[in-house]
mmCIF file of C-alpha atoms in Angstrom:
data_model
loop_
_atom_site.group_PDB
_atom_site.id
_atom_site.type_symbol
_atom_site.label_atom_id
_atom_site.label_comp_id
_atom_site.label_asym_id
_atom_site.label_seq_id
_atom_site.Cartn_x
_atom_site.Cartn_y
_atom_site.Cartn_z
ATOM 1 C CA MET A 37 -23.629 26.793 -22.607
ATOM 2 C CA GLN A 38 -23.451 25.076 -19.239
ATOM 3 C CA GLY A 39 -23.381 21.290 -19.475
ATOM 4 C CA THR A 40 -25.443 19.075 -17.168
ATOM 5 C CA ILE A 41 -23.162 16.654 -15.313
ATOM 6 C CA ASP A 42 -24.307 13.297 -13.954
ATOM 7 C CA GLY A 43 -21.724 11.353 -11.944
ATOM 8 C CA PHE A 44 -24.065 8.507 -10.965
ATOM 9 C CA SER A 45 -25.670 7.421 -14.222
ATOM 10 C CA TYR A 46 -25.569 3.765 -13.042
ATOM 11 C CA GLY A 47 -26.768 4.569 -9.542
ATOM 12 C CA LEU A 48 -24.729 3.219 -6.622
ATOM 13 C CA VAL A 49 -23.115 0.449 -8.675
ATOM 14 C CA THR A 50 -20.068 2.380 -9.841
ATOM 15 C CA PRO A 51 -19.369 4.111 -6.475
ATOM 16 C CA LEU A 52 -19.528 0.820 -4.570
ATOM 17 C CA VAL A 53 -17.372 -1.090 -7.053
ATOM 18 C CA ALA A 54 -14.916 1.808 -7.142
ATOM 19 C CA TYR A 55 -14.722 1.828 -3.335
ATOM 20 C CA PHE A 56 -14.073 -1.910 -3.306
ATOM 21 C CA MET A 57 -11.221 -1.536 -5.790
ATOM 22 C CA ALA A 58 -9.656 1.235 -3.700
ATOM 23 C CA CYS A 59 -9.912 -0.913 -0.555
ATOM 24 C CA LEU A 60 -8.453 -3.944 -2.322
ATOM 25 C CA GLY A 61 -5.465 -2.041 -3.657
ATOM 26 C CA GLY A 62 -4.946 -0.323 -0.324
ATOM 27 C CA ALA A 63 -5.127 -3.564 1.675
ATOM 28 C CA LEU A 64 -2.598 -5.327 -0.544
ATOM 29 C CA GLY A 65 -0.280 -2.340 -0.656
ATOM 30 C CA LEU A 66 -0.315 -1.777 3.096
ATOM 31 C CA ARG A 67 0.318 -5.454 3.862
ATOM 32 C CA CYS A 68 3.249 -5.477 1.446
ATOM 33 C CA THR A 69 4.612 -2.369 3.120
ATOM 34 C CA THR A 70 4.230 -3.989 6.538
ATOM 35 C CA ARG A 71 5.863 -7.166 5.231
ATOM 36 C CA SER A 72 8.848 -5.196 3.951
ATOM 37 C CA MET A 73 9.605 -4.048 7.493
ATOM 38 C CA LEU A 74 9.954 -7.652 8.674
ATOM 39 C CA VAL A 75 12.491 -8.914 6.140
ATOM 40 C CA SER A 76 16.129 -8.360 5.335
ATOM 41 C CA HIS A 77 17.237 -5.431 3.194
ATOM 42 C CA SER A 78 17.755 -7.660 0.162
ATOM 43 C CA TRP A 79 14.023 -8.550 -0.006
ATOM 44 C CA ARG A 80 12.651 -5.151 1.050
ATOM 45 C CA PRO A 81 12.697 -3.425 -2.387
ATOM 46 C CA GLY A 82 10.633 -6.220 -3.921
ATOM 47 C CA TRP A 83 7.886 -5.996 -1.311
ATOM 48 C CA LEU A 84 7.832 -2.195 -1.469
ATOM 49 C CA ALA A 85 7.596 -2.262 -5.270
ATOM 50 C CA LEU A 86 4.726 -4.759 -5.090
ATOM 51 C CA GLY A 87 2.945 -2.553 -2.560
ATOM 52 C CA SER A 88 3.420 0.533 -4.728
ATOM 53 C CA ALA A 89 2.002 -1.219 -7.790
ATOM 54 C CA ALA A 90 -0.956 -2.553 -5.778
ATOM 55 C CA ILE A 91 -1.949 0.836 -4.355
ATOM 56 C CA GLY A 92 -1.366 2.614 -7.675
ATOM 57 C CA SER A 93 -3.394 0.050 -9.623
ATOM 58 C CA GLY A 94 -6.157 0.094 -7.019
ATOM 59 C CA ILE A 95 -6.701 3.852 -7.040
ATOM 60 C CA TRP A 96 -6.360 4.020 -10.835
ATOM 61 C CA THR A 97 -8.969 1.294 -11.325
ATOM 62 C CA MET A 98 -11.166 2.977 -8.721
ATOM 63 C CA HIS A 99 -11.016 6.244 -10.648
ATOM 64 C CA PHE A 100 -11.999 4.828 -14.034
ATOM 65 C CA VAL A 101 -14.675 2.527 -12.628
ATOM 66 C CA ALA A 102 -16.231 5.619 -11.053
ATOM 67 C CA MET A 103 -15.813 7.521 -14.338
ATOM 68 C CA MET A 104 -17.906 4.902 -16.133
ATOM 69 C CA GLY A 105 -20.883 6.484 -14.402
ATOM 70 C CA PHE A 106 -19.875 10.019 -15.436
ATOM 71 C CA THR A 107 -21.847 11.607 -18.285
ATOM 72 C CA VAL A 108 -22.386 15.105 -19.641
ATOM 73 C CA ARG A 109 -25.737 15.710 -21.285
ATOM 74 C CA GLY A 110 -25.434 16.869 -24.867
ATOM 75 C CA THR A 111 -21.962 15.537 -25.708
ATOM 76 C CA PRO A 112 -20.243 12.138 -25.861
ATOM 77 C CA ILE A 113 -17.131 11.545 -23.760
ATOM 78 C CA HIS A 114 -14.005 9.911 -25.142
ATOM 79 C CA TYR A 115 -10.630 9.196 -23.603
ATOM 80 C CA ASP A 116 -7.101 9.565 -24.874
ATOM 81 C CA LYS A 117 -5.588 6.135 -24.432
ATOM 82 C CA ALA A 118 -1.951 7.222 -23.980
ATOM 83 C CA MET A 119 -2.770 9.829 -21.336
ATOM 84 C CA THR A 120 -5.095 7.416 -19.557
ATOM 85 C CA PHE A 121 -2.365 4.854 -19.015
ATOM 86 C CA ALA A 122 0.169 7.593 -18.312
ATOM 87 C CA SER A 123 -1.967 8.420 -15.269
ATOM 88 C CA LEU A 124 -1.480 4.827 -14.101
ATOM 89 C CA ALA A 125 2.293 5.171 -14.402
ATOM 90 C CA VAL A 126 2.224 8.463 -12.482
ATOM 91 C CA ALA A 127 0.189 6.875 -9.702
ATOM 92 C CA ILE A 128 2.532 3.888 -9.302
ATOM 93 C CA VAL A 129 5.737 5.960 -9.444
ATOM 94 C CA MET A 130 4.681 8.691 -7.036
ATOM 95 C CA VAL A 131 3.048 6.285 -4.613
ATOM 96 C CA GLY A 132 6.215 4.178 -4.825
ATOM 97 C CA VAL A 133 8.429 7.115 -3.876
ATOM 98 C CA GLY A 134 6.376 7.742 -0.751
ATOM 99 C CA ILE A 135 6.258 4.077 0.222
ATOM 100 C CA PHE A 136 9.996 3.597 -0.255
ATOM 101 C CA ILE A 137 10.682 6.588 1.995
ATOM 102 C CA VAL A 138 8.537 5.128 4.770
ATOM 103 C CA GLY A 139 9.832 1.608 4.156
ATOM 104 C CA TYR A 140 13.459 2.612 4.696
ATOM 105 C CA LYS A 141 13.160 5.576 7.083
ATOM 106 C CA GLY A 142 10.236 4.419 9.207
ATOM 107 C CA ALA A 143 6.629 5.586 9.549
ATOM 108 C CA ARG A 144 7.258 8.492 11.898
ATOM 109 C CA GLY A 145 8.395 12.090 11.961
ATOM 110 C CA THR A 146 9.730 13.723 8.851
ATOM 111 C CA ALA A 147 9.831 10.476 6.858
ATOM 112 C CA LEU A 148 6.113 9.850 7.457
ATOM 113 C CA PHE A 149 5.171 13.424 6.548
ATOM 114 C CA THR A 150 7.300 13.379 3.393
ATOM 115 C CA GLY A 151 6.128 9.936 2.295
ATOM 116 C CA GLY A 152 2.473 10.725 2.968
ATOM 117 C CA THR A 153 2.694 14.037 1.136
ATOM 118 C CA ILE A 154 4.280 12.509 -1.969
ATOM 119 C CA THR A 155 1.858 9.576 -1.960
ATOM 120 C CA GLY A 156 -1.126 11.906 -1.596
ATOM 121 C CA LEU A 157 0.112 14.126 -4.409
ATOM 122 C CA GLY A 158 0.496 10.994 -6.533
ATOM 123 C CA ILE A 159 -3.144 10.059 -5.906
ATOM 124 C CA ALA A 160 -4.309 13.581 -6.764
ATOM 125 C CA SER A 161 -2.066 13.744 -9.842
ATOM 126 C CA MET A 162 -3.496 10.472 -11.104
ATOM 127 C CA HIS A 163 -7.029 11.819 -10.682
ATOM 128 C CA TYR A 164 -6.554 15.091 -12.520
ATOM 129 C CA LEU A 165 -4.374 13.582 -15.227
ATOM 130 C CA GLY A 166 -7.100 11.016 -15.793
ATOM 131 C CA MET A 167 -9.612 13.850 -16.044
ATOM 132 C CA ALA A 168 -7.367 15.601 -18.557
ATOM 133 C CA SER A 169 -7.475 12.484 -20.739
ATOM 134 C CA MET A 170 -11.163 13.140 -21.444
ATOM 135 C CA SER A 171 -12.124 14.813 -24.697
ATOM 136 C CA LEU A 172 -15.594 16.208 -25.311
ATOM 137 C CA ASP A 173 -17.309 19.076 -27.068
ATOM 138 C CA GLY A 174 -16.715 21.489 -24.243
ATOM 139 C CA LYS A 175 -14.269 22.928 -21.721
ATOM 140 C CA LEU A 176 -13.561 21.588 -18.240
ATOM 141 C CA GLU A 177 -13.253 24.142 -15.434
ATOM 142 C CA TYR A 178 -12.482 23.574 -11.754
ATOM 143 C CA ASN A 179 -13.183 25.428 -8.536
ATOM 144 C CA THR A 180 -9.761 26.096 -7.011
ATOM 145 C CA VAL A 181 -10.860 25.854 -3.372
ATOM 146 C CA THR A 182 -12.606 22.503 -3.881
ATOM 147 C CA VAL A 183 -9.590 21.161 -5.761
ATOM 148 C CA GLY A 184 -7.367 22.166 -2.842
ATOM 149 C CA ILE A 185 -9.674 20.342 -0.424
ATOM 150 C CA SER A 186 -9.504 17.180 -2.548
ATOM 151 C CA VAL A 187 -5.696 17.289 -2.586
ATOM 152 C CA ALA A 188 -5.623 17.781 1.198
ATOM 153 C CA ILE A 189 -7.907 14.765 1.626
ATOM 154 C CA ALA A 190 -5.572 12.649 -0.509
ATOM 155 C CA MET A 191 -2.493 13.726 1.465
ATOM 156 C CA GLY A 192 -4.168 13.136 4.819
ATOM 157 C CA ALA A 193 -5.442 9.717 3.759
ATOM 158 C CA ALA A 194 -2.041 8.637 2.455
ATOM 159 C CA THR A 195 -0.253 9.791 5.618
ATOM 160 C CA ALA A 196 -2.730 7.987 7.887
ATOM 161 C CA ALA A 197 -2.504 4.796 5.823
ATOM 162 C CA LEU A 198 1.313 4.762 5.834
ATOM 163 C CA TRP A 199 1.331 5.387 9.575
ATOM 164 C CA ALA A 200 -1.007 2.410 10.051
ATOM 165 C CA ALA A 201 1.242 0.231 7.882
ATOM 166 C CA GLY A 202 4.236 1.135 10.038
ATOM 167 C CA GLN A 203 2.543 0.028 13.253
ATOM 168 C CA VAL A 204 2.853 -3.683 12.315
ATOM 169 C CA ARG A 205 -0.111 -4.764 14.463
ATOM 170 C CA GLY A 206 -1.448 -7.667 12.441
ATOM 171 C CA PHE A 207 -3.757 -8.347 9.531
ATOM 172 C CA LEU A 208 -6.980 -6.880 10.952
ATOM 173 C CA TRP A 209 -5.219 -3.599 11.696
ATOM 174 C CA SER A 210 -4.258 -3.230 8.036
ATOM 175 C CA VAL A 211 -7.738 -4.233 6.874
ATOM 176 C CA GLY A 212 -9.235 -1.442 8.946
ATOM 177 C CA ALA A 213 -6.652 0.996 7.592
ATOM 178 C CA SER A 214 -7.440 -0.058 4.023
ATOM 179 C CA LEU A 215 -11.163 0.551 4.569
ATOM 180 C CA VAL A 216 -10.399 4.048 5.809
ATOM 181 C CA MET A 217 -7.984 4.602 2.927
ATOM 182 C CA GLY A 218 -10.581 3.426 0.385
ATOM 183 C CA LEU A 219 -13.158 5.773 1.879
ATOM 184 C CA ALA A 220 -10.718 8.693 1.782
ATOM 185 C CA VAL A 221 -9.623 7.994 -1.811
ATOM 186 C CA SER A 222 -13.261 7.731 -2.936
ATOM 187 C CA GLY A 223 -14.035 10.920 -1.024
ATOM 188 C CA MET A 224 -11.111 12.648 -2.712
ATOM 189 C CA HIS A 225 -12.380 11.512 -6.128
ATOM 190 C CA TYR A 226 -15.932 12.759 -5.673
ATOM 191 C CA THR A 227 -14.722 15.955 -4.012
ATOM 192 C CA GLY A 228 -12.625 16.598 -7.112
ATOM 193 C CA MET A 229 -15.610 15.808 -9.311
ATOM 194 C CA ALA A 230 -17.696 18.302 -7.329
ATOM 195 C CA ALA A 231 -15.171 20.977 -8.313
ATOM 196 C CA LEU A 232 -15.812 20.309 -12.011
ATOM 197 C CA SER A 233 -18.030 22.308 -14.337
ATOM 198 C CA VAL A 234 -18.387 21.857 -18.110
ATOM 199 C CA HIS A 235 -19.064 24.623 -20.628
ATOM 200 C CA LEU A 236 -20.272 23.127 -23.915
ATOM 201 C CA HIS A 237 -19.117 24.604 -27.221
ATOM 202 C CA GLY A 238 -22.229 23.536 -29.111
ATOM 203 C CA THR A 239 -20.314 22.486 -32.237
ATOM 204 C CA ALA A 240 -21.009 19.418 -34.311
ATOM 205 C CA GLU A 241 -17.370 18.270 -34.445
ATOM 206 C CA PRO A 242 -16.939 14.780 -33.015
ATOM 207 C CA ALA A 243 -14.577 14.380 -30.083
ATOM 208 C CA SER A 244 -11.396 12.423 -30.736
ATOM 209 C CA GLY A 245 -9.954 9.569 -28.698
ATOM 210 C CA GLU A 246 -10.932 6.130 -27.452
ATOM 211 C CA SER A 247 -14.481 5.489 -26.280
ATOM 212 C CA PRO A 248 -15.155 4.248 -22.728
ATOM 213 C CA ALA A 249 -16.143 0.837 -24.116
ATOM 214 C CA ALA A 250 -12.729 0.460 -25.808
ATOM 215 C CA LEU A 251 -10.955 1.209 -22.516
ATOM 216 C CA LEU A 252 -13.198 -1.030 -20.422
ATOM 217 C CA ALA A 253 -11.417 -4.314 -21.176
ATOM 218 C CA PRO A 254 -7.822 -3.264 -20.378
ATOM 219 C CA MET A 255 -9.028 -1.118 -17.497
ATOM 220 C CA LEU A 256 -10.757 -3.974 -15.718
ATOM 221 C CA ILE A 257 -8.843 -7.040 -16.889
ATOM 222 C CA GLY A 258 -5.262 -5.757 -16.665
ATOM 223 C CA PRO A 259 -5.069 -4.034 -13.263
ATOM 224 C CA LEU A 260 -7.680 -6.349 -11.741
ATOM 225 C CA ALA A 261 -5.681 -9.420 -12.773
ATOM 226 C CA PHE A 262 -2.584 -7.872 -11.214
ATOM 227 C CA LEU A 263 -4.446 -7.132 -7.976
ATOM 228 C CA LEU A 264 -5.727 -10.703 -7.811
ATOM 229 C CA LEU A 265 -2.212 -12.044 -8.415
ATOM 230 C CA ALA A 266 -0.829 -9.761 -5.710
ATOM 231 C CA GLY A 267 -3.599 -10.974 -3.418
ATOM 232 C CA VAL A 268 -2.527 -14.584 -3.951
ATOM 233 C CA VAL A 269 1.071 -13.690 -3.088
ATOM 234 C CA VAL A 270 -0.061 -11.879 0.049
ATOM 235 C CA MET A 271 -2.456 -14.565 1.303
ATOM 236 C CA PHE A 272 0.018 -17.425 0.838
ATOM 237 C CA ASP A 273 2.740 -15.633 2.791
ATOM 238 C CA PRO A 274 2.480 -16.787 6.448
ATOM 239 C CA LEU A 275 3.983 -13.570 7.792
ATOM 240 C CA MET A 276 1.182 -11.534 6.252
ATOM 241 C CA VAL A 277 -1.391 -12.795 8.743
ATOM 242 C CA MET A 278 0.799 -12.717 11.829
ATOM 243 C CA GLY A 279 2.417 -9.375 11.159
ATOM 244 C CA LYS A 280 5.605 -10.322 13.029
ATOM 245 C CA PRO A 281 8.836 -12.198 12.283
ATOM 246 C CA ALA A 282 8.540 -15.981 12.189
ATOM 247 C CA VAL A 283 11.994 -16.598 13.770
ATOM 248 C CA ALA A 284 12.210 -15.544 17.397
ATOM 249 C CA PRO A 285 15.508 -14.884 19.170
ATOM 250 C CA VAL A 286 17.058 -17.867 20.944
ATOM 251 C CA GLU A 287 16.249 -16.621 24.416
ATOM 252 C CA GLN A 288 12.591 -16.059 23.429
ATOM 253 C CA LYS A 289 11.867 -19.419 21.811
ATOM 254 C CA PRO A 290 9.022 -21.408 23.417
ATOM 255 C CA GLY A 291 10.173 -24.081 25.887
ATOM 256 C CA ILE A 292 13.595 -22.513 26.541
ATOM 257 C CA PRO A 293 13.574 -20.277 29.636
ATOM 258 C CA ALA A 294 15.702 -17.226 29.148
ATOM 259 C CA HIS A 295 17.557 -17.439 32.488
ATOM 260 C CA THR A 296 18.023 -21.206 32.697
ATOM 261 C CA HIS A 297 20.727 -21.238 30.079
ATOM 262 C CA VAL A 298 22.609 -18.513 31.890
ATOM 263 C CA ARG A 299 22.311 -20.300 35.253
ATOM 264 C CA HIS A 300 23.663 -23.584 33.876
ATOM 265 C CA SER A 301 26.546 -21.796 32.251
ATOM 266 C CA ALA A 302 27.420 -20.107 35.523
ATOM 267 C CA ASN A 303 27.306 -23.421 37.386
ATOM 268 C CA ARG A 304 29.581 -25.030 34.855
ATOM 269 C CA LEU A 305 32.047 -22.234 35.170
ATOM 270 C CA ARG A 306 31.840 -22.478 38.947
ATOM 271 C CA PHE A 307 32.461 -26.232 39.381
ATOM 272 C CA ARG A 308 34.739 -26.934 36.422
ATOM 273 C CA PRO A 309 37.909 -25.569 38.126
ATOM 274 C CA ARG A 310 37.259 -27.752 41.222
ATOM 275 C CA ARG A 311 36.893 -30.935 39.211
ATOM 276 C CA THR A 312 40.011 -30.062 37.244
ATOM 277 C CA VAL A 313 42.082 -29.495 40.397
ATOM 278 C CA GLU A 314 40.880 -32.704 42.094
ATOM 279 C CA HIS A 315 41.525 -34.746 39.006
ATOM 280 C CA ARG A 316 45.037 -33.453 38.657
ATOM 281 C CA GLY A 317 45.714 -33.946 42.351
ATOM 282 C CA SER A 318 44.689 -37.638 42.277
ATOM 283 C CA ARG A 319 47.019 -38.523 39.443
ATOM 284 C CA THR A 320 50.424 -39.752 40.683
ATOM 285 C CA PRO A 321 53.467 -41.043 38.826
ATOM 286 C CA GLN A 322 52.695 -44.639 40.053
ATOM 287 C CA ASN A 323 49.289 -44.567 38.321
ATOM 288 C CA ARG A 324 50.630 -43.580 34.944
#
């Protein structure tokens, strides 16, 4: 028996909140990635790891906020707790691999393509692993072509976002990139949901696993608290807003012309031998 699927049981509330969470995680992650390109190698892994966790937590929270509005008529939906949080780990690890590649190799060429591909596959893997954590009185089936389109959207969005992070053009540039990334991640999610169909078994056996209400508290409180903490770290870092190194080279510091120092040095080298010769010539044995 074909099950009736409703992905918007709460109206536009869950899609809008989910989009906001994706944008928040993307904005923090992209700024951390940009920040990592402006520091020494000793600090770079920390910023890249923070960015990976922010993006992974953002897309994971986005997914399960959107899934709160997902219902199938005729059967309750439960979630396997271990597999649900395993999808979070997959998202952070795979997104981290892509971000570390771009952070160390640069956001261009082969490094950008490889990093964007791995990051996009991480987003898609999180989505479908999260879907696999559902248990209900039925069977989930997917349209292969639509699934492929959703994966392509995730890969394209990740590549574009990492490219934007590598441009290092200031805070507003990354905000715009995060809005696009949030839209693409939400589009990937609902494209993947459009590929889903449910065939109900019609049995009276209850589905096993945690209910959505039991997962609501850790889903919202845990990752959301981390995103807020990461946001505090980002906003109180002065380099996050400027998007450029705070210490300028000596010849580019304000108030010190670049060529003046060179001209004075040349003059000193030019007149020093004359003063030395005249001074030595004026000294006689009677003056000693």
